[in-house]
Short mmCIF file of C-alpha atoms and ligand atoms in Angstrom, two decimals:
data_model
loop_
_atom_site.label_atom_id
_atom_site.label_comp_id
_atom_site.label_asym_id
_atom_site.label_seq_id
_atom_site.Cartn_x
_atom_site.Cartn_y
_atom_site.Cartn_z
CA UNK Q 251 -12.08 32.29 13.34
CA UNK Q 252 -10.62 28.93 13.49
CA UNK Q 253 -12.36 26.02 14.39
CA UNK Q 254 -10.25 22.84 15.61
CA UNK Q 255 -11.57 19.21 16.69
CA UNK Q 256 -9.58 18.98 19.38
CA UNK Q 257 -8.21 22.72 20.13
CA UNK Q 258 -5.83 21.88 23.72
CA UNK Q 259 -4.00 19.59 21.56
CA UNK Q 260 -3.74 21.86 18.44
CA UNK Q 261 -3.31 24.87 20.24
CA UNK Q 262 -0.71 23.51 23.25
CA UNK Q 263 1.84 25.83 23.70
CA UNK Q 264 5.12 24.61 22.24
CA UNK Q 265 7.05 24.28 25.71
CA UNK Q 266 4.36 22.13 26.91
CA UNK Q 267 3.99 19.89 23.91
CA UNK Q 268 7.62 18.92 24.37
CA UNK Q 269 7.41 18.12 27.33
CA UNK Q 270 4.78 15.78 26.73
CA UNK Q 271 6.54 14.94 23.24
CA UNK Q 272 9.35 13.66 25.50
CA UNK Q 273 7.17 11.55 28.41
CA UNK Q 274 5.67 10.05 25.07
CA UNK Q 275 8.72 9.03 23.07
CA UNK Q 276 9.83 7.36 25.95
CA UNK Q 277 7.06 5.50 26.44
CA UNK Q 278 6.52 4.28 23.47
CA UNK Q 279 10.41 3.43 22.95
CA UNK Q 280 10.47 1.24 26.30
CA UNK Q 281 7.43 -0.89 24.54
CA UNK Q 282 9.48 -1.05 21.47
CA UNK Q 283 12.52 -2.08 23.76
CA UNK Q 284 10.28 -4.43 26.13
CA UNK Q 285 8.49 -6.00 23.22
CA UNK Q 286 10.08 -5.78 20.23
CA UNK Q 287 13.49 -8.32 19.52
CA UNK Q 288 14.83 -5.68 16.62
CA UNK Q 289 14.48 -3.01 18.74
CA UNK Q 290 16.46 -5.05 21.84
CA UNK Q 291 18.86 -5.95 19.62
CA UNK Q 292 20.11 -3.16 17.72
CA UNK Q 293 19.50 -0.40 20.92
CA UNK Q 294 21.61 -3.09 22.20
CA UNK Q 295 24.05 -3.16 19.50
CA UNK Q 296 24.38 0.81 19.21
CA UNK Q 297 24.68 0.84 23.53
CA UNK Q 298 21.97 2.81 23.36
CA UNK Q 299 19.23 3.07 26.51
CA UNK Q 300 15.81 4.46 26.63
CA UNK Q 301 17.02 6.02 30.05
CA UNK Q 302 19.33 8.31 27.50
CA UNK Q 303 16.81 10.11 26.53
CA UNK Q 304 17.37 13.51 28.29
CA UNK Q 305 15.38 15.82 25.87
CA UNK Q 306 14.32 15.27 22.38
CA UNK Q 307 17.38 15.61 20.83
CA UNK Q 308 18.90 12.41 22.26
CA UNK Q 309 16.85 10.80 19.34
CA UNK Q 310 19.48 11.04 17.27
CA UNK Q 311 21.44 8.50 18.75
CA UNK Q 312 19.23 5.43 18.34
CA UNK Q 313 19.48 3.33 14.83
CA UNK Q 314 17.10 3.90 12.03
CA UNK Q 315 14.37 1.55 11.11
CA UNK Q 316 14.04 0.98 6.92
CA UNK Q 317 11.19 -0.72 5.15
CA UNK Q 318 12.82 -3.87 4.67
CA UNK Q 319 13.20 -4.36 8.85
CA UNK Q 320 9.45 -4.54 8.38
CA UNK Q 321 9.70 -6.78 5.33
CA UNK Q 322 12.19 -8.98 7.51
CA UNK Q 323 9.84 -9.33 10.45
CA UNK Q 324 6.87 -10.05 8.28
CA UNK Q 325 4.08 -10.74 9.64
CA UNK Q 326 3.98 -10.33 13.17
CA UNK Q 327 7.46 -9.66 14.12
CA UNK Q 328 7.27 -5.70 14.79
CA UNK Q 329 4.14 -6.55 16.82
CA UNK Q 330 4.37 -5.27 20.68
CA UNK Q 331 1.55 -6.22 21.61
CA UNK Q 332 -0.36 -9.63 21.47
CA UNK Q 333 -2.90 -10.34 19.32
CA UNK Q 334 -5.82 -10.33 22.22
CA UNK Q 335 -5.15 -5.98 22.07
CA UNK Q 336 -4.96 -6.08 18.06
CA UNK Q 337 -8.37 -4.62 16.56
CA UNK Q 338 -7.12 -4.58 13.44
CA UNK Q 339 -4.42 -5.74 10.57
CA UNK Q 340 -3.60 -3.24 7.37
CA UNK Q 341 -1.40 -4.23 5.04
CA UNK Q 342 0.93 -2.39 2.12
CA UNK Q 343 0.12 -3.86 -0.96
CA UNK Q 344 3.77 -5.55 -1.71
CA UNK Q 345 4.17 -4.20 -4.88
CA UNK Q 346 7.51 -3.90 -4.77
CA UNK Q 347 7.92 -6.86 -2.84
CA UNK Q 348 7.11 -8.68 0.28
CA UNK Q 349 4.32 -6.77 1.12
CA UNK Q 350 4.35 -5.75 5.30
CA UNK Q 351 1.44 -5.80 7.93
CA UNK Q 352 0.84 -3.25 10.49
CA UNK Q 353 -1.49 -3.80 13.87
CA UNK Q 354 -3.49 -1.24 15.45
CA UNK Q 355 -4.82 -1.09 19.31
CA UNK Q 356 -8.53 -0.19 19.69
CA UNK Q 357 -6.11 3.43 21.20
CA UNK Q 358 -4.60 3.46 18.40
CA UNK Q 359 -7.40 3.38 15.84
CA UNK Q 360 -9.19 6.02 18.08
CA UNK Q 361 -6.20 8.15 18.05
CA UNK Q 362 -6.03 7.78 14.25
CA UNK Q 363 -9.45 9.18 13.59
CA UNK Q 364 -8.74 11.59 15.92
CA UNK Q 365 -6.35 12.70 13.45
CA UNK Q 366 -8.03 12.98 10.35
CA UNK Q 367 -10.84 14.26 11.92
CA UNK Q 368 -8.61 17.59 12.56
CA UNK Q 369 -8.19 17.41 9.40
CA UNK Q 370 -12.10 17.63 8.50
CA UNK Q 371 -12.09 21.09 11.29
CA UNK Q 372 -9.11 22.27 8.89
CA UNK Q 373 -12.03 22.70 6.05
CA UNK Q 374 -14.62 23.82 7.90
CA UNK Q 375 -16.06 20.32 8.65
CA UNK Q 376 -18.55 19.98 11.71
CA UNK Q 377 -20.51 17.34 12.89
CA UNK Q 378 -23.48 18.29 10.63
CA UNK Q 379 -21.34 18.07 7.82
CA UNK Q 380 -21.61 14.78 5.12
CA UNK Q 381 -18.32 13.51 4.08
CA UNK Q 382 -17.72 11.40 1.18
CA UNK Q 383 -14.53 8.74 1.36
CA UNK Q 384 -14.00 7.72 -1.92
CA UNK Q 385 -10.75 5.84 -1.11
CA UNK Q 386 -10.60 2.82 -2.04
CA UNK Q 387 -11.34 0.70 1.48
CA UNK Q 388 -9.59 -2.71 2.49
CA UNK Q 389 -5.67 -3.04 3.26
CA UNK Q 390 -5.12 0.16 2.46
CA UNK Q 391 -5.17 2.51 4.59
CA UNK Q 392 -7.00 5.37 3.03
CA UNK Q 393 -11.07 4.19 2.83
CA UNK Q 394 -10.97 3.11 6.76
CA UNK Q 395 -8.41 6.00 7.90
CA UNK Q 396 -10.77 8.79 6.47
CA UNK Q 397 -14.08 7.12 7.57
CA UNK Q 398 -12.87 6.67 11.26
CA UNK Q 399 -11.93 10.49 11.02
CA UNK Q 400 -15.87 11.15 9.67
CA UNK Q 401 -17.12 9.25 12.44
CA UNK Q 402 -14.60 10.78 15.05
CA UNK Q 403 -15.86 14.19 13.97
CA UNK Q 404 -19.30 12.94 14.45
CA UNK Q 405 -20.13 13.89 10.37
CA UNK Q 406 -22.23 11.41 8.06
CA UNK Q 407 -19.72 9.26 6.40
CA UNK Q 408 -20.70 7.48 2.96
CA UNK Q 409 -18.67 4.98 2.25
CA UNK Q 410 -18.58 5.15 -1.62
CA UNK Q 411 -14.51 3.75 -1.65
CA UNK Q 412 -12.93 4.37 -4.79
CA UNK Q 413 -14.50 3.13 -8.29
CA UNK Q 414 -17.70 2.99 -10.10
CA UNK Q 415 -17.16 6.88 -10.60
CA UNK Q 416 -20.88 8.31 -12.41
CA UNK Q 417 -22.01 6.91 -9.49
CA UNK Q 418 -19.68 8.85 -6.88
CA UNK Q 419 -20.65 12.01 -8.87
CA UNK Q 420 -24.53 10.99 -8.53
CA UNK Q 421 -23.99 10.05 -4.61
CA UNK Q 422 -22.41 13.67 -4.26
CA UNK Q 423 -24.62 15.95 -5.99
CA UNK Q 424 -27.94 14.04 -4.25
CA UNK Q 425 -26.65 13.67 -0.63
CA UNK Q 426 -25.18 17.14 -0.84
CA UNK Q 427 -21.82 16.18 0.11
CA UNK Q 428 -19.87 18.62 2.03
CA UNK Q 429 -16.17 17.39 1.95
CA UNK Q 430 -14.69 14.98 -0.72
CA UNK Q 431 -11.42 12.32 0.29
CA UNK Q 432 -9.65 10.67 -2.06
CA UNK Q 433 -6.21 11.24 -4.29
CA UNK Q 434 -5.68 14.09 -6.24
CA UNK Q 435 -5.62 11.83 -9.74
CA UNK Q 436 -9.02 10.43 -8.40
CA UNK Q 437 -10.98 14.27 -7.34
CA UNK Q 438 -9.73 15.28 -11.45
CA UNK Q 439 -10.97 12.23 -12.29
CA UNK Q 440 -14.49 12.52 -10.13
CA UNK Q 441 -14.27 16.35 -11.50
CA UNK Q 442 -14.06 15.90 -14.66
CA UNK Q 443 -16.77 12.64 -14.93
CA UNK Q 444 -18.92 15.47 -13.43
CA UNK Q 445 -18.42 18.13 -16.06
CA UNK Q 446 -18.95 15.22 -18.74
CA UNK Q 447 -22.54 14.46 -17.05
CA UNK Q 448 -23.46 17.75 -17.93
CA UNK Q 449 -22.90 19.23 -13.89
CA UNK Q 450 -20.77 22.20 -13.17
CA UNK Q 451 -19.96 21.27 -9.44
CA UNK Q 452 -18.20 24.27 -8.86
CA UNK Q 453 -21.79 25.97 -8.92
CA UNK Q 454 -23.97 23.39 -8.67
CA UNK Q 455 -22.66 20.99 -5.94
CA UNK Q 456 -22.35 21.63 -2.62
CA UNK Q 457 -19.18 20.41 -1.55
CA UNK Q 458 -16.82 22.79 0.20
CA UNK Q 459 -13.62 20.78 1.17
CA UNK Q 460 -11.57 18.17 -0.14
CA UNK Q 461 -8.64 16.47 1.50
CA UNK Q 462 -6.30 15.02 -1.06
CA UNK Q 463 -3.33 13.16 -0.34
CA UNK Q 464 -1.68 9.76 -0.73
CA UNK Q 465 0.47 10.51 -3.32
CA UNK Q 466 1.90 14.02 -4.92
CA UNK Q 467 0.19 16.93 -6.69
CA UNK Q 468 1.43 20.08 -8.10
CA UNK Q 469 0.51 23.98 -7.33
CA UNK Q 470 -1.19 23.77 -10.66
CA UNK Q 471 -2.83 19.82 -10.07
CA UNK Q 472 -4.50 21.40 -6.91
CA UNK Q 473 -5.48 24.69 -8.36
CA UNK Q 474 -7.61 22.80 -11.14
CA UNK Q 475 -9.32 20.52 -8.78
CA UNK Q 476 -10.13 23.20 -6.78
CA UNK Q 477 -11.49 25.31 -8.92
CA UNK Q 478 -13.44 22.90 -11.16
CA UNK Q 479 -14.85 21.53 -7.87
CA UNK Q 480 -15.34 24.62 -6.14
CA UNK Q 481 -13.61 23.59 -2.99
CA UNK Q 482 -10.79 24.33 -0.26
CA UNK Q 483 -7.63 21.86 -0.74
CA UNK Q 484 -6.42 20.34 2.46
CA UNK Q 485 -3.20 17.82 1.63
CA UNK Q 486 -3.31 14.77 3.51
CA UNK Q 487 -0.15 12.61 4.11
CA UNK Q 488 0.13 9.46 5.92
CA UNK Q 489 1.75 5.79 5.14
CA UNK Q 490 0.51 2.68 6.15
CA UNK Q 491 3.64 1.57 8.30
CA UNK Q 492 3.38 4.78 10.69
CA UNK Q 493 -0.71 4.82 10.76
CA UNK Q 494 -2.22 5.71 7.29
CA UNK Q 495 -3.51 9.02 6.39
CA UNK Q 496 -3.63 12.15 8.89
CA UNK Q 497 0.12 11.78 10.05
CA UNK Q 498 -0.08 15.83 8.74
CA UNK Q 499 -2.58 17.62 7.32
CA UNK Q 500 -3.12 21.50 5.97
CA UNK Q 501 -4.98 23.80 7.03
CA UNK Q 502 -6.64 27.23 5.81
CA UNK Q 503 -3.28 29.10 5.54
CA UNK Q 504 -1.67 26.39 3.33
CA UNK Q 505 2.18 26.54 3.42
CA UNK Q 506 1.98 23.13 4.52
CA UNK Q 507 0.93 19.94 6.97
CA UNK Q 508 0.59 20.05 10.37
CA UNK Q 509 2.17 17.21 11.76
CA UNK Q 510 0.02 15.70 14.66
CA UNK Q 511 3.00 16.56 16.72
CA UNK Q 512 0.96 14.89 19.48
CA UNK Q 513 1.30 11.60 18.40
CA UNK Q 514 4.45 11.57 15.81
CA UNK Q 515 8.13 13.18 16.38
CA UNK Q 516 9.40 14.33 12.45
CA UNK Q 517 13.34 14.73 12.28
CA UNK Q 518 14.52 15.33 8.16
CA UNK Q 519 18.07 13.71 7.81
CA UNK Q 520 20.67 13.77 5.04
CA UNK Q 521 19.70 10.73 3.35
CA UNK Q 522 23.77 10.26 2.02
CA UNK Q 523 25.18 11.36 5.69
CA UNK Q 524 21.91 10.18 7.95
CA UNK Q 525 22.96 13.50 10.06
CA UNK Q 526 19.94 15.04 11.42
CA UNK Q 527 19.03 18.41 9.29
CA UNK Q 528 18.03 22.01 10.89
CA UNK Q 529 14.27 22.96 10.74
CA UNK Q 530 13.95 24.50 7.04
CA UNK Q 531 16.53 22.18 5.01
CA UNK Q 532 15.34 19.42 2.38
CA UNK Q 533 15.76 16.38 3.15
CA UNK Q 534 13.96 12.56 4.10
CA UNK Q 535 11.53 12.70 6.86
CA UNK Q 536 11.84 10.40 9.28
CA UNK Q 537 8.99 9.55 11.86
CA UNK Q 538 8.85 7.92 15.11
CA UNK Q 539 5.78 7.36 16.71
CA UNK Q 540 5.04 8.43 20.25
CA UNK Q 541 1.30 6.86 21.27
CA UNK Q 542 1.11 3.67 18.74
CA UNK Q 543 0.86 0.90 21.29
CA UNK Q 544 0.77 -2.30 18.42
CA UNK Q 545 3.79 -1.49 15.91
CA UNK Q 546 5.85 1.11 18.18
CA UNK Q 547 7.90 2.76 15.52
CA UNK Q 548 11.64 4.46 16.13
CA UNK Q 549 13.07 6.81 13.95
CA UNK Q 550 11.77 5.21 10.85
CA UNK Q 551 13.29 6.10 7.13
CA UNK Q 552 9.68 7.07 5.21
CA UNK Q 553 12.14 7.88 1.75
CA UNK Q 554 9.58 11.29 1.51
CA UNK Q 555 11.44 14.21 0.83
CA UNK Q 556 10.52 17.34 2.70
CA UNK Q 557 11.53 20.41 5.44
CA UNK Q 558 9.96 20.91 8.22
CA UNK Q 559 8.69 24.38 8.87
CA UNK Q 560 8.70 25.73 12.10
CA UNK Q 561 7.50 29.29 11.54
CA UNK Q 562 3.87 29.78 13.77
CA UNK Q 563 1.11 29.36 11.52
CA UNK Q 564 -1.52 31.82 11.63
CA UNK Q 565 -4.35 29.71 12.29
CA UNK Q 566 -3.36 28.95 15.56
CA UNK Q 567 -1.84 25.41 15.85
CA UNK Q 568 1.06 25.67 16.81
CA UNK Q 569 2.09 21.88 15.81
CA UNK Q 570 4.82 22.55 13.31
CA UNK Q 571 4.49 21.48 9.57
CA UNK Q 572 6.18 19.54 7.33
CA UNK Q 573 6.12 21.52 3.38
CA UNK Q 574 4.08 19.66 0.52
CA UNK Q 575 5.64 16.15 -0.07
CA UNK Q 576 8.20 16.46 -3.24
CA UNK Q 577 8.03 13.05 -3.74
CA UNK Q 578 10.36 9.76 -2.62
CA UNK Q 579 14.01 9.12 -2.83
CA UNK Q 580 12.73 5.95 -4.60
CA UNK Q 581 11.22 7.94 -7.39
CA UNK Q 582 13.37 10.75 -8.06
CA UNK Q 583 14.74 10.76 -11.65
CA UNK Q 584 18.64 11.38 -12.45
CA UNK Q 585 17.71 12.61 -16.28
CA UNK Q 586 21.92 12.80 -17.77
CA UNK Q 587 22.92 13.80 -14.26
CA UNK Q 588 20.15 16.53 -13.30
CA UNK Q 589 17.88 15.39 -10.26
CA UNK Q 590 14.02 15.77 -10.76
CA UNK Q 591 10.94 14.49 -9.38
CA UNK Q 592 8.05 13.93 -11.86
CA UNK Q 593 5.88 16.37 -9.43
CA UNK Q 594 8.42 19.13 -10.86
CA UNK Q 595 7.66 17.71 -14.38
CA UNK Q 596 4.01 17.98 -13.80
CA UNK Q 597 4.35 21.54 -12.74
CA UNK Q 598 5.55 22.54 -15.80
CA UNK Q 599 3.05 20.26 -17.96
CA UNK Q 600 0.23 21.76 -15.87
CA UNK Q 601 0.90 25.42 -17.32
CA UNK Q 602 0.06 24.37 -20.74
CA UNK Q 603 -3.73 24.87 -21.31
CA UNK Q 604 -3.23 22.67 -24.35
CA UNK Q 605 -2.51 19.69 -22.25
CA UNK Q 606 -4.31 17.56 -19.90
CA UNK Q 607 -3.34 16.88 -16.31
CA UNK Q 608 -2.06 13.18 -17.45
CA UNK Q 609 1.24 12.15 -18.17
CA UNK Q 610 3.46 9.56 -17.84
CA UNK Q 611 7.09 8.77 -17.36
CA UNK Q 612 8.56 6.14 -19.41
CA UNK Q 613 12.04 4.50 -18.79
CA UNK Q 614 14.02 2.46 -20.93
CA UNK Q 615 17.67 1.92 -21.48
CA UNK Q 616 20.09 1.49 -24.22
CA UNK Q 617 23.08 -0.07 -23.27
CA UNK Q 618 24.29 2.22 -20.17
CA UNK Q 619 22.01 5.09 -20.98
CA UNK Q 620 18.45 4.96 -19.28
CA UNK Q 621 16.11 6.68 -21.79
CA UNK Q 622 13.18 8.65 -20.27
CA UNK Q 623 10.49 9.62 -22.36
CA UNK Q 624 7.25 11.97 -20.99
CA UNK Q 625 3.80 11.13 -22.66
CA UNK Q 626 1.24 13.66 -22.07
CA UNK Q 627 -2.22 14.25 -23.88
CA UNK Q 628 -3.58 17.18 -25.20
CA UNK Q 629 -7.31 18.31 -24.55
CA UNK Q 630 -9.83 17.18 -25.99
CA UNK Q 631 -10.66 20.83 -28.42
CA UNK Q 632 -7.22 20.80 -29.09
CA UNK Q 633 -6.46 20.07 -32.77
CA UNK Q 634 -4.23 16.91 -32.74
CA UNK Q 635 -4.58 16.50 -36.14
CA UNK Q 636 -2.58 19.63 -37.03
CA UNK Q 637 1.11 18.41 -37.35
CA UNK Q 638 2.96 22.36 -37.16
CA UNK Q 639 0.72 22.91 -34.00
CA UNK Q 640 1.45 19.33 -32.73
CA UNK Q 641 5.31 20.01 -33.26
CA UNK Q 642 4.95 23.23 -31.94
CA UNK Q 643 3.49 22.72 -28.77
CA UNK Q 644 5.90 19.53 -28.66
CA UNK Q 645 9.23 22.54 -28.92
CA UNK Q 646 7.59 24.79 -26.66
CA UNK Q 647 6.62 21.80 -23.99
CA UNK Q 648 10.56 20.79 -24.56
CA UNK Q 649 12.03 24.45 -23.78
CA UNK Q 650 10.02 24.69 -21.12
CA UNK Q 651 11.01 21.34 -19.32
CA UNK Q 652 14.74 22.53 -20.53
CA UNK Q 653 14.19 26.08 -18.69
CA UNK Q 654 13.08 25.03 -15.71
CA UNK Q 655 14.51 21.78 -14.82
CA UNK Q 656 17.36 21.72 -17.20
CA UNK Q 657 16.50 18.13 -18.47
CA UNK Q 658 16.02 17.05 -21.96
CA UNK Q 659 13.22 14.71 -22.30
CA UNK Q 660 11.67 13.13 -25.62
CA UNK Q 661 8.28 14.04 -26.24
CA UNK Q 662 5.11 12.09 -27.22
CA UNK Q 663 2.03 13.72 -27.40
CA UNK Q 664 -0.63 11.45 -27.59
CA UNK Q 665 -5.18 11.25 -27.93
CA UNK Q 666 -6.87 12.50 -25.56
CA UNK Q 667 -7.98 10.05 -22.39
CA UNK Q 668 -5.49 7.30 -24.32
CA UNK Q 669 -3.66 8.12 -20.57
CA UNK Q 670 -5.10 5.68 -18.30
CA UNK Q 671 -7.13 7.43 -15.42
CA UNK Q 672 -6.32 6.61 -11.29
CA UNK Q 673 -9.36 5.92 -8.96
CA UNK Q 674 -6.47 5.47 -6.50
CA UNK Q 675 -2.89 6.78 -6.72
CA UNK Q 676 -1.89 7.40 -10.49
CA UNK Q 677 0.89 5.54 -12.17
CA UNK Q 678 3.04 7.79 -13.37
CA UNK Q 679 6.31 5.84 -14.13
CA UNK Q 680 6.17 3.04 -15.94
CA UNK Q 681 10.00 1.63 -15.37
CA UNK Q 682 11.05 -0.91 -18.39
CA UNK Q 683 14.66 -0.92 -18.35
CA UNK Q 684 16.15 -4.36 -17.78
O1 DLL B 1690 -0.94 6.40 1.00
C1 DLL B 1690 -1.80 6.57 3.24
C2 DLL B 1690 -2.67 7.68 2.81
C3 DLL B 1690 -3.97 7.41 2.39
C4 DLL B 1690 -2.23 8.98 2.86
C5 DLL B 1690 -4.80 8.43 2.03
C6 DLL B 1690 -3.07 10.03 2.50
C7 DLL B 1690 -4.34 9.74 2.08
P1 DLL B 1690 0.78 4.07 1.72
O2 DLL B 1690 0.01 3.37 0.66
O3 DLL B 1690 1.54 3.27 2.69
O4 DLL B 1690 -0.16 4.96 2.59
O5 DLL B 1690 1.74 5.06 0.95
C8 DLL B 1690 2.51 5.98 1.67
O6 DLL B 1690 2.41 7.61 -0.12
O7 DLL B 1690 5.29 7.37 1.94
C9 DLL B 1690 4.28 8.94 0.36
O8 DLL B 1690 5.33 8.56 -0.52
C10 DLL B 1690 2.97 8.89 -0.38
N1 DLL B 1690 2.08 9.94 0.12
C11 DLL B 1690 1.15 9.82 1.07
N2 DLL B 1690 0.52 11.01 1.27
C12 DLL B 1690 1.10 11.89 0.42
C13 DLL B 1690 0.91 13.28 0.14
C14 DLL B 1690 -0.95 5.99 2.15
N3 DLL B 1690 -0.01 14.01 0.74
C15 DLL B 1690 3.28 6.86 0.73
N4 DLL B 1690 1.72 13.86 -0.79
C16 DLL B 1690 4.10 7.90 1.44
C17 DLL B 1690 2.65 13.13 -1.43
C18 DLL B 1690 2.10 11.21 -0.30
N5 DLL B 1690 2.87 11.82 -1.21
#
């Protein structure tokens, strides 16, 4: 029997939460309108009006809103409200360039841990249970998102944030922790520190749930953290211009997120044609946010590739879901003409018992031609020193990649743990070309 944090919401009829899907999103788009100058302008510019908006559909006529808009308006310019109703400022770390700030209403940090905390019901989290965030706290928006969703479920929160990991393993076996949040490259990580101490969590550790998200995993990724933590999986997916993390989440039957349908409208477009997809297609999500009173968003383009599934879900929710994240536009590799994303590389990696769950993508060019070569590790009983079993794994590894992806990658196999570990999302490309 399913248990859900907030089961009138999760549970609405469909008919019903359209309805109130469609009161929202207009709403929220007459504070973008009312508030925001971008917005004015370019609804404007399209001679588009909130009062068009006769069913959910109508969507599709307003412009997009990209990253860089955000960029553009930094800091305060996608702000609708002043900065007397801001409770708080996140921020994406501007890696790959001017980094952008998002505000959030006291509503809209309560509605946020609302979120995750359905989540926490999706593994069997109560108020009695102890959850451990070991995201890493501060501008991003995983540490803070998570722990608001602890407290919204009422559970006992420890705030470990990511880092300082003997320690996180210690702080989990002692306080008996129930559910464990951080990335998927940071629970192996936590796992396998555990194992090396000498603990088999699986057995000996009382955690039961785990929700993993912020950046990819594979089938095989989540299968060994899992197992070697002894634990139910829940994906989490979020991004710090829309809220942070609980956007969707999965529950029991897997198959993928739930989108807190609630509180965010998903459409998937053609990212070539920008045409709105059917329910089921691949394609790049786009969000628009119906209750977010500080930074209003309309139809903006996340670059996460995914379908939405529509099928019920037999636990009951009857918010539709969006299928495991494949990974972004941004990152998708065109290896001599063949599309991939490294989660597909990591798939096949991950069926190789002789190699670790590490790898890395390295690009380079000559001349024209981008290079791409895939370092993995092998495990630690593994002998390395063997050359025919090194260049025989190394040929099997390559067919394998060639079977099921139909790229041809060079291979370096290197020590194991030379692959630098993640305590937050894992690097996996490391881009050089010029
Ligand atoms: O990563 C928010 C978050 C924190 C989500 C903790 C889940 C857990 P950003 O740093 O803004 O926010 O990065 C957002 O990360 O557009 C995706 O490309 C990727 N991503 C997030 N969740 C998933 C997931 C947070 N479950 C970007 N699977 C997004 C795959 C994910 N990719």
């Amino acid at each position: 029997m399913a248990e859900y944090f907030q089961p009138e919401i999760e549970t609405m009829p469909r008919e019903r939460l359209r309805e109130l899907q469609l009161a929202a999103m207009k709403e929220s788009m007459r504070n973008a309108y009312e508030n925001v100058p971008l917005y004015r302008e370019r609804f404007d510019a399209a001679g588009v009006s909130v009062d068009d908006l006769t069913s959910l559909d109508d969507l599709a006529k307003f412009p997009f809103v990209v990253k860089q808009d955000m960029r553009d308006a930094y800091p305060f310019g996608m702000f609708a409200r002043p900065m007397s109703e801001v409770a708080r400022i996140h921020a994406s770390s501007g890696t790959t360039g001017q980094a952008t700030v998002v505000g959030h209403s006291a509503n809209d940090l309560k509605n946020w841990g609302d979120c995750f905390a359905r989540g926490i019901a999706m593994v069997g989290g109560t108020k009695d249970s102890v959850i451990q965030v070991s995201y890493g706290y501060g501008l991003f928006t995983g540490g803070l998102g998570a722990h608001a969703g602890g407290e919204a479920m009422g559970c006992a929160v420890i705030p470990t944030s990511s880092g300082n990991t003997k320690r996180q393993v210690q702080m989990m076996k002692d306080c008996g922790t129930d559910i464990l949040c951080c990335t998927p490259s940071y629970a192996l990580l936590i796992a396998d520190t555990a194992i090396e101490m000498g603990y088999d969590p699986a057995t000996e550790f009382k955690i039961s749930g785990g929700i993993f998200g912020a950046e990819p995993a594979s089938e095989n990724m989540r299968q060994e953290i899992a197992d070697k933590l002894g634990l139910q999986y829940c994906d989490v997916y979020g991004l710090s211009e829309i809220m942070g993390p609980g956007v969707a989440m999965e529950c029991v039957e897997r198959g993928g997120l739930h989108i807190a349908e609630d509180q965010f409208y998903c459409e998937i477009i053609d990212p070539e044609t920008l045409e709105v997809l059917p329910d089921g297609e691949w394609g790049e999500l786009v969000i628009t946010t119906l209750t977010r009173e500080a930074c209003p968003l309309v139809r903006y383009r996340t670059r996460d590739v995914t379908r939405i599934v529509s099928e019920p879900c037999a636990c009951g929710r009857t918010h539709r879901k969006i299928d495991r994240l494949r990974g972004r536009t941004d990152d998708m590799l065109i290896i001599r003409g063949v599309n991939v994303f490294p989660s597909q590389i990591e798939q096949v990696i991950t069926t190789f018992p002789e190699i670790a769950t590490q790898y890395q993508i390295i690009l380079t060019n000559e001349g024209p031609l981008d290079k791409v070569e895939l370092r993995v590790e092998t495990v630690p009983d593994f002998p390395i020193d063997e050359v025919r079993k090194l260049e025989d794994l190394k040929a099997r590894l390559a067919a394998e990649l060639k079977s099921n992806l139909q790229v041809n990658v060079q291979i370096k196999i290197v020590e194991p743990k030379s692959i630098e570990r993640s305590e937050g999302k894992a690097k996996r490309i490391i881009d050089l070309r010029g």
